[in-house]
CSV table of N, CA and C in Angstrom, one decimal:
chain,number,residue,atom,x,y,z
A,5,MET,N,-88.8,175.3,-56.6
A,5,MET,CA,-89.0,174.2,-57.6
A,5,MET,C,-87.6,173.7,-57.9
A,6,ALA,N,-87.4,172.4,-57.8
A,6,ALA,CA,-86.1,171.8,-58.1
A,6,ALA,C,-86.0,171.6,-59.7
A,7,PRO,N,-84.8,171.7,-60.2
A,7,PRO,CA,-84.7,171.5,-61.7
A,7,PRO,C,-85.3,170.2,-62.1
A,8,VAL,N,-85.9,170.2,-63.2
A,8,VAL,CA,-86.5,169.0,-63.8
A,8,VAL,C,-85.3,168.1,-64.4
A,9,ALA,N,-85.3,166.9,-64.2
A,9,ALA,CA,-84.3,166.0,-64.7
A,9,ALA,C,-84.6,165.7,-66.2
A,10,GLY,N,-83.6,165.6,-67.0
A,10,GLY,CA,-83.8,165.3,-68.4
A,10,GLY,C,-84.0,163.8,-68.6
A,11,PRO,N,-84.1,163.2,-69.7
A,11,PRO,CA,-84.0,164.0,-71.0
A,11,PRO,C,-85.2,164.8,-71.3
A,12,TYR,N,-85.0,165.9,-71.9
A,12,TYR,CA,-86.1,166.8,-72.2
A,12,TYR,C,-86.7,166.4,-73.5
A,13,ASP,N,-88.0,166.6,-73.7
A,13,ASP,CA,-88.7,166.2,-74.9
A,13,ASP,C,-89.9,167.1,-75.0
A,14,LEU,N,-89.8,167.9,-76.1
A,14,LEU,CA,-90.9,168.9,-76.3
A,14,LEU,C,-92.3,168.3,-76.4
A,15,ILE,N,-92.4,167.1,-76.7
A,15,ILE,CA,-93.7,166.5,-76.8
A,15,ILE,C,-94.0,165.6,-75.6
A,16,GLY,N,-93.1,165.5,-74.7
A,16,GLY,CA,-93.2,164.7,-73.5
A,16,GLY,C,-94.0,165.4,-72.4
A,17,THR,N,-93.8,165.0,-71.2
A,17,THR,CA,-94.6,165.6,-70.1
A,17,THR,C,-93.8,166.5,-69.2
A,18,GLU,N,-92.5,166.5,-69.3
A,18,GLU,CA,-91.7,167.3,-68.4
A,18,GLU,C,-91.8,168.8,-68.7
A,19,LEU,N,-91.5,169.1,-69.9
A,19,LEU,CA,-91.5,170.6,-70.3
A,19,LEU,C,-92.9,171.2,-70.2
A,20,PRO,N,-93.9,170.5,-70.8
A,20,PRO,CA,-95.3,171.1,-70.7
A,20,PRO,C,-95.7,171.3,-69.2
A,21,ALA,N,-95.2,170.5,-68.3
A,21,ALA,CA,-95.6,170.7,-66.9
A,21,ALA,C,-95.0,172.0,-66.3
A,22,LEU,N,-93.9,172.4,-66.9
A,22,LEU,CA,-93.3,173.7,-66.5
A,22,LEU,C,-94.1,174.9,-67.0
A,23,VAL,N,-94.7,174.8,-68.1
A,23,VAL,CA,-95.4,175.9,-68.7
A,23,VAL,C,-96.9,175.7,-68.6
A,24,ASP,N,-97.4,175.3,-67.5
A,24,ASP,CA,-98.8,175.1,-67.3
A,24,ASP,C,-99.6,176.3,-66.7
A,25,GLY,N,-98.9,177.4,-66.6
A,25,GLY,CA,-99.5,178.6,-66.1
A,25,GLY,C,-99.4,178.8,-64.6
A,26,SER,N,-98.8,177.8,-63.9
A,26,SER,CA,-98.7,178.0,-62.5
A,26,SER,C,-97.3,178.2,-62.0
A,27,HIS,N,-96.3,178.3,-63.0
A,27,HIS,CA,-94.9,178.6,-62.6
A,27,HIS,C,-94.5,179.9,-63.1
A,28,THR,N,-93.6,180.6,-62.4
A,28,THR,CA,-93.1,181.9,-62.8
A,28,THR,C,-92.0,181.7,-63.9
A,29,VAL,N,-91.7,182.8,-64.6
A,29,VAL,CA,-90.7,182.7,-65.6
A,29,VAL,C,-89.4,182.3,-64.9
A,30,GLN,N,-89.1,182.8,-63.7
A,30,GLN,CA,-87.9,182.4,-63.0
A,30,GLN,C,-87.8,181.0,-62.7
A,31,GLU,N,-89.0,180.4,-62.3
A,31,GLU,CA,-89.0,179.0,-62.0
A,31,GLU,C,-88.7,178.1,-63.2
A,32,ILE,N,-89.4,178.5,-64.3
A,32,ILE,CA,-89.2,177.8,-65.5
A,32,ILE,C,-87.7,177.9,-66.0
A,33,ALA,N,-87.1,179.1,-66.0
A,33,ALA,CA,-85.7,179.3,-66.4
A,33,ALA,C,-84.8,178.5,-65.5
A,34,ALA,N,-85.0,178.4,-64.2
A,34,ALA,CA,-84.2,177.7,-63.3
A,34,ALA,C,-84.3,176.2,-63.5
A,35,ALA,N,-85.4,175.7,-64.0
A,35,ALA,CA,-85.6,174.3,-64.3
A,35,ALA,C,-85.0,173.8,-65.6
A,36,LEU,N,-84.8,174.7,-66.5
A,36,LEU,CA,-84.4,174.3,-67.8
A,36,LEU,C,-82.9,174.1,-67.8
A,37,PRO,N,-82.4,173.3,-68.7
A,37,PRO,CA,-80.9,173.1,-68.8
A,37,PRO,C,-80.2,174.3,-69.4
A,38,THR,N,-79.0,174.4,-69.2
A,38,THR,CA,-78.2,175.6,-69.6
A,38,THR,C,-77.8,175.5,-71.1
A,39,SER,N,-78.0,174.4,-71.7
A,39,SER,CA,-77.6,174.2,-73.1
A,39,SER,C,-78.8,173.7,-73.9
A,40,PRO,N,-79.1,174.3,-75.0
A,40,PRO,CA,-80.2,173.9,-75.8
A,40,PRO,C,-80.2,172.5,-76.3
A,41,ASP,N,-79.0,171.9,-76.4
A,41,ASP,CA,-78.9,170.5,-76.9
A,41,ASP,C,-79.4,169.6,-75.8
A,42,LYS,N,-79.6,170.0,-74.6
A,42,LYS,CA,-80.1,169.2,-73.5
A,42,LYS,C,-81.6,169.4,-73.4
A,43,LEU,N,-82.2,170.4,-74.2
A,43,LEU,CA,-83.6,170.7,-74.1
A,43,LEU,C,-84.4,170.0,-75.2
A,44,VAL,N,-83.8,169.8,-76.3
A,44,VAL,CA,-84.6,169.2,-77.4
A,44,VAL,C,-83.9,167.9,-77.9
A,45,ARG,N,-84.7,167.2,-78.6
A,45,ARG,CA,-84.2,165.9,-79.1
A,45,ARG,C,-83.1,166.0,-80.2
A,46,PRO,N,-82.2,165.1,-80.3
A,46,PRO,CA,-81.1,165.2,-81.2
A,46,PRO,C,-81.6,165.4,-82.7
A,47,GLU,N,-82.7,164.7,-83.0
A,47,GLU,CA,-83.2,164.9,-84.4
A,47,GLU,C,-83.7,166.3,-84.7
A,48,PHE,N,-84.1,167.0,-83.7
A,48,PHE,CA,-84.5,168.4,-83.9
A,48,PHE,C,-83.2,169.3,-84.1
A,49,LEU,N,-82.2,169.1,-83.4
A,49,LEU,CA,-80.9,169.8,-83.6
A,49,LEU,C,-80.4,169.5,-85.0
A,50,GLN,N,-80.5,168.2,-85.4
A,50,GLN,CA,-80.0,167.8,-86.7
A,50,GLN,C,-80.8,168.6,-87.8
A,51,SER,N,-82.1,168.8,-87.6
A,51,SER,CA,-82.9,169.5,-88.6
A,51,SER,C,-82.6,170.9,-88.7
A,52,LEU,N,-82.0,171.5,-87.6
A,52,LEU,CA,-81.6,172.9,-87.6
A,52,LEU,C,-80.2,173.0,-88.3
A,53,THR,N,-79.3,172.1,-88.0
A,53,THR,CA,-78.0,172.2,-88.6
A,53,THR,C,-77.9,171.8,-90.1
A,54,HIS,N,-78.9,170.9,-90.5
A,54,HIS,CA,-79.0,170.5,-91.9
A,54,HIS,C,-80.4,170.5,-92.3
A,55,PRO,N,-81.0,171.7,-92.4
A,55,PRO,CA,-82.5,171.7,-92.7
A,55,PRO,C,-82.8,171.2,-94.1
A,56,THR,N,-83.9,170.5,-94.1
A,56,THR,CA,-84.5,170.0,-95.3
A,56,THR,C,-85.9,170.3,-95.4
A,57,GLY,N,-86.6,169.9,-96.5
A,57,GLY,CA,-88.0,170.2,-96.6
A,57,GLY,C,-88.4,171.6,-96.5
A,58,ALA,N,-89.6,171.9,-96.0
A,58,ALA,CA,-90.1,173.3,-95.9
A,58,ALA,C,-89.2,174.2,-95.1
A,59,LEU,N,-88.6,173.7,-94.0
A,59,LEU,CA,-87.7,174.5,-93.2
A,59,LEU,C,-86.5,174.9,-94.0
A,60,GLY,N,-85.9,173.9,-94.7
A,60,GLY,CA,-84.7,174.2,-95.5
A,60,GLY,C,-85.0,175.2,-96.6
A,61,ARG,N,-86.2,175.0,-97.3
A,61,ARG,CA,-86.5,176.0,-98.4
A,61,ARG,C,-86.7,177.4,-97.8
A,62,ARG,N,-87.4,177.5,-96.7
A,62,ARG,CA,-87.6,178.8,-96.1
A,62,ARG,C,-86.3,179.5,-95.7
A,63,LEU,N,-85.4,178.7,-95.1
A,63,LEU,CA,-84.2,179.3,-94.6
A,63,LEU,C,-83.3,179.7,-95.8
A,64,ARG,N,-83.3,178.9,-96.9
A,64,ARG,CA,-82.5,179.3,-98.1
A,64,ARG,C,-83.1,180.6,-98.7
A,65,ALA,N,-84.5,180.7,-98.8
A,65,ALA,CA,-85.1,181.8,-99.3
A,65,ALA,C,-84.8,183.1,-98.5
A,66,GLU,N,-84.7,183.0,-97.2
A,66,GLU,CA,-84.4,184.1,-96.4
A,66,GLU,C,-82.9,184.4,-96.4
A,67,ASP,N,-82.1,183.6,-96.9
A,67,ASP,CA,-80.6,183.8,-96.9
A,67,ASP,C,-80.0,184.2,-98.2
A,68,THR,N,-80.9,184.9,-99.0
A,68,THR,CA,-80.4,185.4,-100.3
A,68,THR,C,-79.9,186.8,-100.3
A,69,ILE,N,-80.1,187.6,-99.2
A,69,ILE,CA,-79.7,189.0,-99.3
A,69,ILE,C,-78.3,189.2,-99.6
A,70,CYS,N,-77.4,188.3,-99.2
A,70,CYS,CA,-76.0,188.4,-99.4
A,70,CYS,C,-75.6,187.8,-100.8
A,71,THR,N,-76.5,187.1,-101.4
A,71,THR,CA,-76.1,186.4,-102.7
A,71,THR,C,-76.9,187.0,-103.8
A,72,ASN,N,-78.1,187.5,-103.6
A,72,ASN,CA,-78.9,188.1,-104.7
A,72,ASN,C,-79.1,189.6,-104.7
A,73,TRP,N,-78.2,190.2,-103.9
A,73,TRP,CA,-78.3,191.7,-103.8
A,73,TRP,C,-76.9,192.3,-104.0
A,74,THR,N,-76.8,193.2,-104.9
A,74,THR,CA,-75.5,193.9,-105.1
A,74,THR,C,-75.6,195.4,-104.8
A,75,PRO,N,-75.3,195.8,-103.6
A,75,PRO,CA,-75.4,197.2,-103.4
A,75,PRO,C,-74.3,198.0,-104.1
A,76,HIS,N,-74.7,199.3,-104.5
A,76,HIS,CA,-73.8,200.1,-105.2
A,76,HIS,C,-73.4,201.3,-104.3
A,77,VAL,N,-73.4,201.1,-103.0
A,77,VAL,CA,-73.0,202.2,-102.1
A,77,VAL,C,-72.2,201.5,-101.0
A,78,PRO,N,-71.4,202.3,-100.2
A,78,PRO,CA,-70.6,201.7,-99.2
A,78,PRO,C,-71.5,200.9,-98.2
A,79,LEU,N,-70.9,199.8,-97.7
A,79,LEU,CA,-71.7,198.9,-96.8
A,79,LEU,C,-70.9,198.6,-95.6
A,80,ARG,N,-71.5,198.7,-94.4
A,80,ARG,CA,-70.9,198.4,-93.1
A,80,ARG,C,-71.8,197.5,-92.3
A,81,PHE,N,-71.1,196.5,-91.7
A,81,PHE,CA,-71.8,195.6,-90.7
A,81,PHE,C,-71.3,196.0,-89.3
A,82,PHE,N,-72.2,195.9,-88.4
A,82,PHE,CA,-71.9,196.1,-87.0
A,82,PHE,C,-72.3,194.9,-86.2
A,83,THR,N,-71.4,194.4,-85.4
A,83,THR,CA,-71.6,193.1,-84.7
A,83,THR,C,-71.2,193.3,-83.2
A,84,GLY,N,-71.8,192.5,-82.4
A,84,GLY,CA,-71.4,192.4,-81.0
A,84,GLY,C,-70.9,191.0,-80.7
A,85,SER,N,-69.8,190.8,-80.2
A,85,SER,CA,-69.2,189.5,-80.0
A,85,SER,C,-70.0,188.6,-79.1
A,86,ALA,N,-70.9,189.2,-78.2
A,86,ALA,CA,-71.7,188.4,-77.3
A,86,ALA,C,-73.2,188.3,-77.8
A,87,ASP,N,-73.4,188.7,-79.0
A,87,ASP,CA,-74.7,188.7,-79.6
A,87,ASP,C,-75.1,187.2,-79.9
A,88,SER,N,-76.1,186.7,-79.2
A,88,SER,CA,-76.6,185.4,-79.4
A,88,SER,C,-77.7,185.3,-80.4
A,89,ASP,N,-78.3,186.5,-80.7
A,89,ASP,CA,-79.4,186.5,-81.7
A,89,ASP,C,-78.9,186.5,-83.1
A,90,VAL,N,-77.9,187.3,-83.4
A,90,VAL,CA,-77.3,187.3,-84.7
A,90,VAL,C,-75.8,187.2,-84.5
A,91,PRO,N,-75.2,186.0,-84.7
A,91,PRO,CA,-73.8,185.8,-84.5
A,91,PRO,C,-73.0,186.6,-85.5
A,92,ALA,N,-71.8,187.0,-85.0
A,92,ALA,CA,-70.9,187.8,-85.8
A,92,ALA,C,-70.5,187.1,-87.1
A,93,ALA,N,-70.5,185.8,-87.0
A,93,ALA,CA,-70.2,185.0,-88.2
A,93,ALA,C,-71.1,185.3,-89.4
A,94,ASN,N,-72.3,185.7,-89.1
A,94,ASN,CA,-73.3,186.0,-90.2
A,94,ASN,C,-72.7,187.2,-91.0
A,95,ALA,N,-72.2,188.2,-90.3
A,95,ALA,CA,-71.7,189.4,-91.0
A,95,ALA,C,-70.5,189.0,-91.8
A,96,LYS,N,-69.6,188.2,-91.3
A,96,LYS,CA,-68.4,187.7,-92.0
A,96,LYS,C,-68.8,186.9,-93.2
A,97,SER,N,-69.8,186.0,-93.1
A,97,SER,CA,-70.2,185.2,-94.2
A,97,SER,C,-70.8,186.1,-95.3
A,98,CYS,N,-71.6,187.1,-94.9
A,98,CYS,CA,-72.2,188.0,-95.9
A,98,CYS,C,-71.1,188.8,-96.6
A,99,GLN,N,-70.2,189.3,-95.8
A,99,GLN,CA,-69.1,190.1,-96.3
A,99,GLN,C,-68.3,189.3,-97.4
A,100,GLN,N,-68.1,188.1,-97.1
A,100,GLN,CA,-67.3,187.2,-98.1
A,100,GLN,C,-68.1,187.0,-99.4
A,101,LYS,N,-69.4,186.8,-99.2
A,101,LYS,CA,-70.3,186.6,-100.4
A,101,LYS,C,-70.4,187.8,-101.2
A,102,LEU,N,-70.5,189.0,-100.6
A,102,LEU,CA,-70.5,190.3,-101.3
A,102,LEU,C,-69.2,190.5,-102.0
A,103,ALA,N,-68.1,190.2,-101.3
A,103,ALA,CA,-66.8,190.5,-101.8
A,103,ALA,C,-66.5,189.7,-103.1
A,104,ARG,N,-67.1,188.5,-103.2
A,104,ARG,CA,-66.9,187.7,-104.4
A,104,ARG,C,-67.5,188.4,-105.7
A,105,ARG,N,-68.5,189.3,-105.4
A,105,ARG,CA,-69.1,190.1,-106.5
A,105,ARG,C,-68.5,191.5,-106.6
A,106,GLY,N,-67.4,191.7,-105.9
A,106,GLY,CA,-66.8,193.0,-105.9
A,106,GLY,C,-67.4,194.1,-105.1
A,107,VAL,N,-68.2,193.7,-104.1
A,107,VAL,CA,-68.8,194.7,-103.2
A,107,VAL,C,-67.9,194.8,-101.9
A,108,PRO,N,-67.3,196.0,-101.7
A,108,PRO,CA,-66.5,196.1,-100.5
A,108,PRO,C,-67.4,196.4,-99.3
A,109,SER,N,-67.0,196.0,-98.1
A,109,SER,CA,-67.7,196.3,-96.9
A,109,SER,C,-66.7,196.2,-95.7
A,110,THR,N,-67.2,196.7,-94.6
A,110,THR,CA,-66.4,196.6,-93.4
A,110,THR,C,-67.3,196.0,-92.3
A,111,ILE,N,-66.6,195.4,-91.3
A,111,ILE,CA,-67.3,194.9,-90.1
A,111,ILE,C,-66.7,195.6,-88.9
A,112,THR,N,-67.6,196.2,-88.1
A,112,THR,CA,-67.1,196.8,-86.9
A,112,THR,C,-67.7,196.0,-85.7
A,113,ASP,N,-66.8,195.5,-84.9
A,113,ASP,CA,-67.3,194.8,-83.7
A,113,ASP,C,-67.3,195.8,-82.5
A,114,VAL,N,-68.5,196.0,-82.0
A,114,VAL,CA,-68.7,197.0,-81.0
A,114,VAL,C,-68.4,196.5,-79.6
A,115,GLY,N,-68.0,195.2,-79.5
A,115,GLY,CA,-67.6,194.7,-78.2
A,115,GLY,C,-68.4,193.5,-77.8
A,116,PRO,N,-68.1,193.0,-76.6
A,116,PRO,CA,-68.8,191.8,-76.0
A,116,PRO,C,-70.1,192.1,-75.5
A,117,VAL,N,-71.1,192.5,-76.4
A,117,VAL,CA,-72.4,192.9,-75.9
A,117,VAL,C,-73.5,192.1,-76.7
A,118,ASP,N,-74.7,192.1,-76.1
A,118,ASP,CA,-75.8,191.4,-76.7
A,118,ASP,C,-76.4,192.1,-77.9
A,119,HIS,N,-77.4,191.6,-78.5
A,119,HIS,CA,-78.0,192.1,-79.7
A,119,HIS,C,-78.5,193.6,-79.5
A,120,ASN,N,-79.3,193.8,-78.5
A,120,ASN,CA,-79.8,195.2,-78.3
A,120,ASN,C,-78.7,196.2,-78.0
A,121,ARG,N,-77.7,195.8,-77.2
A,121,ARG,CA,-76.6,196.7,-76.9
A,121,ARG,C,-75.8,197.0,-78.2
A,122,THR,N,-75.7,195.9,-79.0
A,122,THR,CA,-75.0,196.1,-80.3
A,122,THR,C,-75.6,197.3,-81.1
A,123,ALA,N,-76.9,197.2,-81.2
A,123,ALA,CA,-77.6,198.3,-81.9
A,123,ALA,C,-77.4,199.6,-81.3
A,124,GLU,N,-77.5,199.7,-80.0
A,124,GLU,CA,-77.4,200.9,-79.2
A,124,GLU,C,-76.0,201.5,-79.5
A,125,LEU,N,-75.0,200.7,-79.5
A,125,LEU,CA,-73.6,201.2,-79.8
A,125,LEU,C,-73.4,201.5,-81.2
A,126,ALA,N,-74.0,200.8,-82.1
A,126,ALA,CA,-73.8,201.0,-83.6
A,126,ALA,C,-74.5,202.3,-84.1
A,127,TYR,N,-75.7,202.6,-83.6
A,127,TYR,CA,-76.5,203.7,-84.1
A,127,TYR,C,-75.7,205.0,-84.2
A,128,PRO,N,-75.1,205.4,-83.1
A,128,PRO,CA,-74.3,206.7,-83.2
A,128,PRO,C,-73.2,206.6,-84.2
A,129,GLN,N,-72.6,205.5,-84.4
A,129,GLN,CA,-71.5,205.3,-85.4
A,129,GLN,C,-72.1,205.4,-86.8
A,130,ILE,N,-73.3,204.8,-87.0
A,130,ILE,CA,-73.9,204.8,-88.3
A,130,ILE,C,-74.3,206.3,-88.6
A,131,LEU,N,-74.9,207.0,-87.7
A,131,LEU,CA,-75.3,208.4,-87.9
A,131,LEU,C,-74.1,209.2,-88.2
A,132,ASP,N,-73.0,209.0,-87.5
A,132,ASP,CA,-71.8,209.8,-87.8
A,132,ASP,C,-71.3,209.5,-89.2
A,133,TRP,N,-71.3,208.3,-89.5
A,133,TRP,CA,-70.8,207.9,-90.9
A,133,TRP,C,-71.7,208.5,-92.0
A,134,PHE,N,-73.0,208.4,-91.8
A,134,PHE,CA,-73.9,209.0,-92.8
A,134,PHE,C,-73.7,210.5,-92.9
A,135,ALA,N,-73.5,211.2,-91.8
A,135,ALA,CA,-73.2,212.6,-91.8
A,135,ALA,C,-72.0,213.0,-92.6
A,136,ARG,N,-71.0,212.0,-92.6
A,136,ARG,CA,-69.8,212.3,-93.3
A,136,ARG,C,-69.8,211.9,-94.8
A,137,LEU,N,-70.8,211.2,-95.2
A,137,LEU,CA,-70.8,210.7,-96.6
A,137,LEU,C,-71.0,211.9,-97.6
């Protein structure tokens, strides 16, 4: 299957034709653009970078752990620099918000690995740390 030409539109006919049940995951992946900004409409990206309405309220509600929680125990963040699920910047942002309230924390970058590998590499370090507390 040749890659589908853009522009992509989630409510148009190009993308739904790929996910009609007759194409393999490999065919679908090969036909999609390599960048999300070429997959969705600009107004959708705008809604993600500057969320309003119900999406904005939900995201703000879910983003309070670093502003509405004050731990009274040591805190460590573990990140992977190639984690596309949870960017390392999230840990840095949370660390800064906690520090403003006097909560010390550390960030350990386990290397250029994805989200699952980050966890795999962090778990032994977390267990070792707990054993030494």
